MMTF fields as JSON, N, C-alpha, C and O atoms, coordinates in Angstrom:
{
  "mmtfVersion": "1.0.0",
  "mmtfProducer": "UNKNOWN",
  "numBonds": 455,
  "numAtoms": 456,
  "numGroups": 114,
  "numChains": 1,
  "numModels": 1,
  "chainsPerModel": [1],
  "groupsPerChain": [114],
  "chainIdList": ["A"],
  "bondAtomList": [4, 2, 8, 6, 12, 10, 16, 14, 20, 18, 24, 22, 28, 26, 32, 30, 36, 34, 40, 38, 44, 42, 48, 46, 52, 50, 56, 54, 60, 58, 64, 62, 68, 66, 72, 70, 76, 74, 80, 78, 84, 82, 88, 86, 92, 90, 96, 94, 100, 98, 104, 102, 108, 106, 112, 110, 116, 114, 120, 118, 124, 122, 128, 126, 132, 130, 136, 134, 140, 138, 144, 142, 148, 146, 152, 150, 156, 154, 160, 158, 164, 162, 168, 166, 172, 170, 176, 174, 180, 178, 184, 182, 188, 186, 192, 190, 196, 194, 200, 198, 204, 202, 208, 206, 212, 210, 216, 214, 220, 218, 224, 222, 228, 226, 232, 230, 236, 234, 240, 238, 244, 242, 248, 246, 252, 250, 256, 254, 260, 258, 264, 262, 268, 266, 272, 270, 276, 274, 280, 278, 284, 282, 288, 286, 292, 290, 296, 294, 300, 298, 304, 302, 308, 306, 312, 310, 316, 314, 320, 318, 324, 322, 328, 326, 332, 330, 336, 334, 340, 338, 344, 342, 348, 346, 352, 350, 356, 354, 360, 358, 364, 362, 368, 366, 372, 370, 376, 374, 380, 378, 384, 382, 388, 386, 392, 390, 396, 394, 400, 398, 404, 402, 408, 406, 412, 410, 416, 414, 420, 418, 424, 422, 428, 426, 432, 430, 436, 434, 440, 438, 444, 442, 448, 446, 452, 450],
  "bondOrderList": [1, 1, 1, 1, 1, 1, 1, 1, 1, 1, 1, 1, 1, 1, 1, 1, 1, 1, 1, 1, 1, 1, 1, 1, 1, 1, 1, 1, 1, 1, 1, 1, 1, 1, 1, 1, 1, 1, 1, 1, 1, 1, 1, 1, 1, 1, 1, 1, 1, 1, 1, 1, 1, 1, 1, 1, 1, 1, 1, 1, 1, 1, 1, 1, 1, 1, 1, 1, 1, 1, 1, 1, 1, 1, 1, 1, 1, 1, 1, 1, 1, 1, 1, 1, 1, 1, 1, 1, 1, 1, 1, 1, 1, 1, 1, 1, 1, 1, 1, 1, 1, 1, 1, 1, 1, 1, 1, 1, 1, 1, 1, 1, 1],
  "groupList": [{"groupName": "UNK", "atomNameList": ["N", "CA", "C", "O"], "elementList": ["N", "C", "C", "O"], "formalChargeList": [0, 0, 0, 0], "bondAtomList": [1, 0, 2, 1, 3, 2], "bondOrderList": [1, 1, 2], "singleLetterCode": "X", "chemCompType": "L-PEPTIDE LINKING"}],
  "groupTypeList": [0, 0, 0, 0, 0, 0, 0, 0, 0, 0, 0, 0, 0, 0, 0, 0, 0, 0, 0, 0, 0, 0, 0, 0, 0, 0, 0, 0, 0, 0, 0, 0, 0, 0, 0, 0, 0, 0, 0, 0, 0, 0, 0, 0, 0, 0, 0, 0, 0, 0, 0, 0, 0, 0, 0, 0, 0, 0, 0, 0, 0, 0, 0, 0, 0, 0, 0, 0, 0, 0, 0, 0, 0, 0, 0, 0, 0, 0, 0, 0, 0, 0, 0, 0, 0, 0, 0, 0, 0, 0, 0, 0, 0, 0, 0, 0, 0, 0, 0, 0, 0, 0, 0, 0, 0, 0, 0, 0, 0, 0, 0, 0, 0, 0],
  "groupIdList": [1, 2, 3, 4, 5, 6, 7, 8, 9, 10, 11, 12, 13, 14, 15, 16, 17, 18, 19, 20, 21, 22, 23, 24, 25, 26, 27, 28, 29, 30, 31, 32, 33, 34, 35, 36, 37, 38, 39, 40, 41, 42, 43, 44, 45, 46, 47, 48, 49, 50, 51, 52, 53, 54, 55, 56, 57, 58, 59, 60, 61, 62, 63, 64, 65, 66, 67, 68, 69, 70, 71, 72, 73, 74, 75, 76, 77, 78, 79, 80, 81, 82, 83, 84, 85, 86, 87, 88, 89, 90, 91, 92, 93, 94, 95, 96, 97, 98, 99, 100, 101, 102, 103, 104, 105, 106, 107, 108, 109, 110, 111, 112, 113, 114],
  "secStructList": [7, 7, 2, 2, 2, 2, 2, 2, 2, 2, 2, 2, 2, 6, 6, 1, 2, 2, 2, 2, 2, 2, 2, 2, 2, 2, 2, 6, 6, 6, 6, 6, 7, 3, 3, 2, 2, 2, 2, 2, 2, 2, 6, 6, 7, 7, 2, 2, 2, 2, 2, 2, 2, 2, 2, 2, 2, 2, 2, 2, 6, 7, 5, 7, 7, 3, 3, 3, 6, 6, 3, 3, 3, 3, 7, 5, 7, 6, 6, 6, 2, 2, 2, 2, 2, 2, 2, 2, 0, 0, 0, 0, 0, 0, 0, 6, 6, 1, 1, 7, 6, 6, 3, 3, 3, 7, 6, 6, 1, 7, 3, 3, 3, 7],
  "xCoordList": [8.651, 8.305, 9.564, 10.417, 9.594, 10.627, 11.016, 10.092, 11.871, 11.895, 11.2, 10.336, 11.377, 10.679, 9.15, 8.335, 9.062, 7.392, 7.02, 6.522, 7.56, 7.334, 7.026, 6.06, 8.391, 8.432, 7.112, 6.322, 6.879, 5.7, 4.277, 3.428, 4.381, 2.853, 3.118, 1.992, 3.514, 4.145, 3.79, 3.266, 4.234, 3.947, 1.988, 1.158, 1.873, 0.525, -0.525, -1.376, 0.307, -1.29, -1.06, -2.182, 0.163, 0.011, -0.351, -0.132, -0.942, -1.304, -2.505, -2.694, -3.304, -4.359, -3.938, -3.015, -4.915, -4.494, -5.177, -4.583, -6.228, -6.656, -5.037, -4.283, -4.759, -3.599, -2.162, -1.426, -1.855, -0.587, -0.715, 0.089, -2.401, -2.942, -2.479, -1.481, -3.39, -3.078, -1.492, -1.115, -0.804, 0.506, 1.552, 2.474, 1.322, 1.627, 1.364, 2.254, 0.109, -0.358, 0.41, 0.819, 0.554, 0.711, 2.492, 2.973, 3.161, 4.41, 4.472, 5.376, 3.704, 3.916, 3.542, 3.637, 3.052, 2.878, 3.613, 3.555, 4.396, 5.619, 6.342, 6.893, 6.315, 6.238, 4.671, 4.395, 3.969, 3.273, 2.103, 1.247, 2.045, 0.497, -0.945, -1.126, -1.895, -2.742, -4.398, -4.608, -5.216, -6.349, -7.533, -8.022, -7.793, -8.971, -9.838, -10.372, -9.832, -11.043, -10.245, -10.532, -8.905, -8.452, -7.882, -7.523, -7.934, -7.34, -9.034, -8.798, -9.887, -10.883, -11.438, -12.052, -11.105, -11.531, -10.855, -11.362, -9.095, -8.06, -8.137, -7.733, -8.563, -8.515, -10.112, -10.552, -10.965, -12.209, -12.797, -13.319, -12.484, -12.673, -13.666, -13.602, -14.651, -15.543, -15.185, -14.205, -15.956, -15.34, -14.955, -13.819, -15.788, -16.065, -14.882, -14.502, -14.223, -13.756, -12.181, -11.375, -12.055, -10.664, -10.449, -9.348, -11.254, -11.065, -10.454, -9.813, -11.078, -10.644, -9.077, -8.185, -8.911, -7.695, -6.555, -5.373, -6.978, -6.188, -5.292, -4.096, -6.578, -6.815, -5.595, -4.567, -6.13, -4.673, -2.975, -2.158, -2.857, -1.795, -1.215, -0.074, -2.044, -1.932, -1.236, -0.183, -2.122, -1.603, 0.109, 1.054, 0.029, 1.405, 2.376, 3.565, 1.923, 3.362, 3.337, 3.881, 2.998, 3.14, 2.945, 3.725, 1.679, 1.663, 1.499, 1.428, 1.456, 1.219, 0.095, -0.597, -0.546, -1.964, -1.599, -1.332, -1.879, -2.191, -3.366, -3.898, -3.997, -5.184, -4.61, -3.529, -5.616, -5.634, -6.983, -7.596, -7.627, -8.483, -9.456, -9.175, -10.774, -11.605, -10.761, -11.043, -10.075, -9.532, -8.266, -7.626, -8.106, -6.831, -6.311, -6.83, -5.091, -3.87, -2.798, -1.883, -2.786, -2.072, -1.193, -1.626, 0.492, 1.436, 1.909, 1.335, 3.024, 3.519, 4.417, 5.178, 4.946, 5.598, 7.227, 7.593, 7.912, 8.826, 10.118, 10.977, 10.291, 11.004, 11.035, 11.99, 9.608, 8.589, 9.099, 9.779, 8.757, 8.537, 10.428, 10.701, 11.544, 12.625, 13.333, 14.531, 12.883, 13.397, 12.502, 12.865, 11.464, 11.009, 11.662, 11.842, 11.978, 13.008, 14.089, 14.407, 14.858, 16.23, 15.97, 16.74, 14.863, 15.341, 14.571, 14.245, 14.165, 13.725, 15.225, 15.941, 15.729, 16.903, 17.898, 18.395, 18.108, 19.2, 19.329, 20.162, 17.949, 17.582, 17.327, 17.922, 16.445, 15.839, 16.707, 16.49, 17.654, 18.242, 19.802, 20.443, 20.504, 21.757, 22.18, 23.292, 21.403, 21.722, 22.264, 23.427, 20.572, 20.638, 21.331, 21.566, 21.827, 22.464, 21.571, 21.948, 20.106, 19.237, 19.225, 18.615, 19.973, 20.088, 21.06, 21.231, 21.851, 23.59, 23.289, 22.385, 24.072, 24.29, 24.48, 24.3, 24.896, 25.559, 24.689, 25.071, 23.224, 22.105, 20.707, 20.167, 20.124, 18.761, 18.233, 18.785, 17.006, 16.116, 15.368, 15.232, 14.849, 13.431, 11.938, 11.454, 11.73, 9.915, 9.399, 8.516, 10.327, 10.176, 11.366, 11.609, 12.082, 13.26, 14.211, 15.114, 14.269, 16.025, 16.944, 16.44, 18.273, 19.113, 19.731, 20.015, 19.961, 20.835, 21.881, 21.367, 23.441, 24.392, 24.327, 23.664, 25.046, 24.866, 26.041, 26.196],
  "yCoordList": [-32.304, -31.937, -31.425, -30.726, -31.88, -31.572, -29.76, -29.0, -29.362, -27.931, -27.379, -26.503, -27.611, -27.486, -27.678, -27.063, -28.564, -29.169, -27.1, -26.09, -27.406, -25.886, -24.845, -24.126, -25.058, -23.259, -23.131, -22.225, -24.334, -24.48, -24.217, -23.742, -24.883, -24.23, -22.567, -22.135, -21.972, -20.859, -20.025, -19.013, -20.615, -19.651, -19.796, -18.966, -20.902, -21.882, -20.202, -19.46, -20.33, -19.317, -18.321, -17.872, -17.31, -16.301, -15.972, -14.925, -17.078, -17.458, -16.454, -16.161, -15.944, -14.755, -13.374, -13.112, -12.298, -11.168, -10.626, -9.666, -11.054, -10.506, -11.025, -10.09, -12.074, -12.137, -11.621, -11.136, -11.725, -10.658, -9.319, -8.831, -8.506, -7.133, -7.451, -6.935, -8.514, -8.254, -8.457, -7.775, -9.139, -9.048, -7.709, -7.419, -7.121, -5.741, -4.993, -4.384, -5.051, -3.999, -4.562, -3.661, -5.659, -6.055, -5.597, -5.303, -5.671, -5.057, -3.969, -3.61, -3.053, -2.045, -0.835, 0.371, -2.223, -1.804, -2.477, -2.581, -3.01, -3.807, -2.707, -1.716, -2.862, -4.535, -4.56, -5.525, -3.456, -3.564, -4.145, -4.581, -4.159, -4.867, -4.247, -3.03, -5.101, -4.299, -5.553, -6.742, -4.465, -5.353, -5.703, -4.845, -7.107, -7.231, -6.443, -6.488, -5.137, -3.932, -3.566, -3.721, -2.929, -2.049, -2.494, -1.745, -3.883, -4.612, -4.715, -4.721, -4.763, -4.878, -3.8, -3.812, -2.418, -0.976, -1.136, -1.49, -1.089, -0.45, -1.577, -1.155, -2.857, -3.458, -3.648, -4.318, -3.016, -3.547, -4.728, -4.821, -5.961, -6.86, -7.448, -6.979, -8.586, -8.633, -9.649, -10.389, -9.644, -9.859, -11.264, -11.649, -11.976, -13.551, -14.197, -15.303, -13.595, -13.646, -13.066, -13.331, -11.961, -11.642, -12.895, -13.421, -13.154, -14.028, -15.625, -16.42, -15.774, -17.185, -16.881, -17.722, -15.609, -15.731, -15.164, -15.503, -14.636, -14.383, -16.039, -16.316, -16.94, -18.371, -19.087, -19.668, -18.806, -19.156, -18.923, -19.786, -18.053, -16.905, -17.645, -18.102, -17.685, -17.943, -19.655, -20.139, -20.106, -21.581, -21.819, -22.449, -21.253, -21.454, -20.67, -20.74, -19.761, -19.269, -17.953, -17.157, -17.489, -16.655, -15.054, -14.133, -14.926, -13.537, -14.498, -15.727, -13.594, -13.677, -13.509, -12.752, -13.921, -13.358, -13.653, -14.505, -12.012, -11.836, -11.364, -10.365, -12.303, -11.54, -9.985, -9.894, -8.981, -7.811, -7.443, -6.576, -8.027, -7.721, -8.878, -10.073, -8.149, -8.764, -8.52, -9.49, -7.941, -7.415, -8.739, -9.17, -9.228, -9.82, -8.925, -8.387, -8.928, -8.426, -8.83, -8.994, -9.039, -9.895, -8.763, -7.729, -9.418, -9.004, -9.762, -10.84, -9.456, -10.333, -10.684, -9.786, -12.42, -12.981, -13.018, -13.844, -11.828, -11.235, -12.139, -11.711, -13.15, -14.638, -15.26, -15.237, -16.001, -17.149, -16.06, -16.504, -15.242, -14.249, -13.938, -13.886, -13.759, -13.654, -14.893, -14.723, -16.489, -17.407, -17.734, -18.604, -17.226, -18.092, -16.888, -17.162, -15.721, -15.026, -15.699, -16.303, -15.547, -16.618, -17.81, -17.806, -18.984, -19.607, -19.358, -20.451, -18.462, -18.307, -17.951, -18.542, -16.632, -16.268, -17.26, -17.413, -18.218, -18.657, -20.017, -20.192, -20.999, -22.194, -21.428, -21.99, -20.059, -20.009, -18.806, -18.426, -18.392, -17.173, -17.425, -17.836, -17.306, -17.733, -18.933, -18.911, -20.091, -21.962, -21.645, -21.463, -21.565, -20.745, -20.374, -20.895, -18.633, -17.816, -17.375, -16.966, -17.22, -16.399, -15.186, -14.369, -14.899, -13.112, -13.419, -14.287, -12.425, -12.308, -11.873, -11.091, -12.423, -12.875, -11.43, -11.217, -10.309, -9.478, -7.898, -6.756, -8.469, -7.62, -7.738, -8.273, -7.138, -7.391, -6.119, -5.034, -6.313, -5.541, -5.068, -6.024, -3.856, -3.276, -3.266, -3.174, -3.406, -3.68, -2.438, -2.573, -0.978, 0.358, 0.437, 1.555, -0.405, -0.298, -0.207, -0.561, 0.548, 0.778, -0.239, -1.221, -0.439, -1.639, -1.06, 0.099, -2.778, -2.184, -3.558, -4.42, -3.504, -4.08, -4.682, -4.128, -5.756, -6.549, -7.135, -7.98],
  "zCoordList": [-7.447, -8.81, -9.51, -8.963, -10.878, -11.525, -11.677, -11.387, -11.961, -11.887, -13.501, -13.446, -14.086, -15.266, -15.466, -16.153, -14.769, -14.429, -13.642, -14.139, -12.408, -11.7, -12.668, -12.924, -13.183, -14.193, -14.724, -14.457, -15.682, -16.179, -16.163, -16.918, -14.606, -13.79, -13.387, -13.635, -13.154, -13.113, -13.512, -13.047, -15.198, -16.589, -16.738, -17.112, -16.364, -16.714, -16.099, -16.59, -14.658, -13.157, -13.934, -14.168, -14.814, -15.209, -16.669, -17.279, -17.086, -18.47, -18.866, -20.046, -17.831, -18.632, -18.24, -17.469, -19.013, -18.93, -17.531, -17.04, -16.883, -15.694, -14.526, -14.257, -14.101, -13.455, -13.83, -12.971, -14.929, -15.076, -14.428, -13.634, -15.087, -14.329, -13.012, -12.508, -12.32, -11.028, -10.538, -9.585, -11.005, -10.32, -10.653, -9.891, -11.625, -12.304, -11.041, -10.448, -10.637, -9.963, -8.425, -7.692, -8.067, -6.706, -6.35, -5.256, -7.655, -7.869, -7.7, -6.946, -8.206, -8.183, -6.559, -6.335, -5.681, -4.262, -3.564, -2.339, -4.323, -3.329, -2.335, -2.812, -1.457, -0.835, 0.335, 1.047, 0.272, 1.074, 0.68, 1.449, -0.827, -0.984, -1.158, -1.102, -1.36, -1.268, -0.824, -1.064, -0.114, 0.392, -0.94, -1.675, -0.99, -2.324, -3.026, -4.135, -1.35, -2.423, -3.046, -4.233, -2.829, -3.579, -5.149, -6.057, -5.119, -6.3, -6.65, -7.859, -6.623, -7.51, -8.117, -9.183, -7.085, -7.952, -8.554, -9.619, -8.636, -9.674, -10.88, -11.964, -10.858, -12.553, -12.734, -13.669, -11.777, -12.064, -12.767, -13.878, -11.439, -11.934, -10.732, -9.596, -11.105, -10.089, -9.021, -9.113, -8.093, -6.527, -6.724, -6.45, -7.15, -7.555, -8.373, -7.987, -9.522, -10.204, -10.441, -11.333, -9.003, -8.476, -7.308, -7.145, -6.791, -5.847, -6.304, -5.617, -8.198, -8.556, -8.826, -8.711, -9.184, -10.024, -8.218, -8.164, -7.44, -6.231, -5.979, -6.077, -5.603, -5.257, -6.241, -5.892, -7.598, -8.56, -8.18, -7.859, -8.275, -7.841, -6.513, -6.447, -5.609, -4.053, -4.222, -3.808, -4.844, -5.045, -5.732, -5.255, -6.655, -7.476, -6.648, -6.958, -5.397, -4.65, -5.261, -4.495, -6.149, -6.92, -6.213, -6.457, -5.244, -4.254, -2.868, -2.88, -1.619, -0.429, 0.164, -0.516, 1.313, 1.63, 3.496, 4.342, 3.212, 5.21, 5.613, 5.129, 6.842, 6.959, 7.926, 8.508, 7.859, 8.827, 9.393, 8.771, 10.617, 10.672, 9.846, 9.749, 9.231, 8.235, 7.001, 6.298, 6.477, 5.171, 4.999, 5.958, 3.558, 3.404, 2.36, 1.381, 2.88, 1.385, 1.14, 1.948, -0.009, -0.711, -1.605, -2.114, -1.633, -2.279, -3.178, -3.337, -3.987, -4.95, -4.472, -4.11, -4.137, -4.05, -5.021, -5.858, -4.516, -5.204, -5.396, -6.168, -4.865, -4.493, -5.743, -6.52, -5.97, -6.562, -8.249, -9.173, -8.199, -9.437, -9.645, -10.844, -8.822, -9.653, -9.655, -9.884, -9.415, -9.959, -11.008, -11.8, -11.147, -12.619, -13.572, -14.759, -13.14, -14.54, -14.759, -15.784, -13.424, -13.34, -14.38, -15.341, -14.339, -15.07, -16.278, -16.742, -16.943, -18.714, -18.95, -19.758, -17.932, -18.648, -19.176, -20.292, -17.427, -17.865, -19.039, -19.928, -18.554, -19.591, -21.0, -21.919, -21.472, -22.409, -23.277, -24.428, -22.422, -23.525, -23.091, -24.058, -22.027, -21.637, -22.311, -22.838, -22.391, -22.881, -23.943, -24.305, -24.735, -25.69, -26.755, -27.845, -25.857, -26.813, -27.446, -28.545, -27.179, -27.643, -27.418, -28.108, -26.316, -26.035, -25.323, -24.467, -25.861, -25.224, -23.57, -23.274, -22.693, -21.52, -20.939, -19.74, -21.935, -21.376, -21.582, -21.325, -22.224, -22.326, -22.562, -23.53, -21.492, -21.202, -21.767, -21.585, -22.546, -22.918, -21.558, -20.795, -21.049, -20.577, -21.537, -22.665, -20.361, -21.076, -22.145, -22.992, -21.826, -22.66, -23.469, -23.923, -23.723, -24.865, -24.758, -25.517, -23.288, -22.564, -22.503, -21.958, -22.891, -22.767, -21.703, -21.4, -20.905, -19.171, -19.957, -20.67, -19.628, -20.059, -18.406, -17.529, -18.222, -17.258, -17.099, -16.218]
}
């Protein structure tokens, strides 16, 4: 598959707001993860319906899934997730020249010079 085709599907699995939640949250337990209950109390989302969007996620590479026991938990595929930045940055703002090479915005406003 073309690499662009990839990026694409990529952007495509994280296209709603219930899966961004969940990968937010799967980040933010990096690297250990977390088991399906605990991702369904913390975005309260239902079992059926964490499970379609896990299944999503899981497919595009996007998190990991180990079983333990009866319990699976799943992390964010921290790999899969800093080459699809790699290439927005470098195809979509580096090519570009949409955002100088030499500064990245934070998600809270902070500029980090690079």
């Amino acid at each position: 598959m073309e690499d662009t085709a990839r990026y694409a599907d990529l952007f495509s699995a994280l296209g709603t707001e219930a899966r961004l939640r969940i990968i937010r949250l799967l980040l933010s337990a990096h690297p250990d993860g977390m088991v399906v209950g605990e991702i369904q109390t913390e975005l309260d989302i239902p079992n059926s319906t964490l499970s379609h969007h896990l299944e999503k996620l899981r497919h595009e590479d996007l998190v990991t899934v180990r079983r333990e026991g009866t319990y699976l938990r799943y992390a964010a595929n921290t790999e899969t997730l800093s080459a699809l930045l790699g290439f927005l940055y470098a195809e979509c703002c580096t090519r570009s020249r949409a955002v100088s090479s030499r500064e990245v915005i934070w998600s809270d406003g902070r500029s980090r010079k690079s």
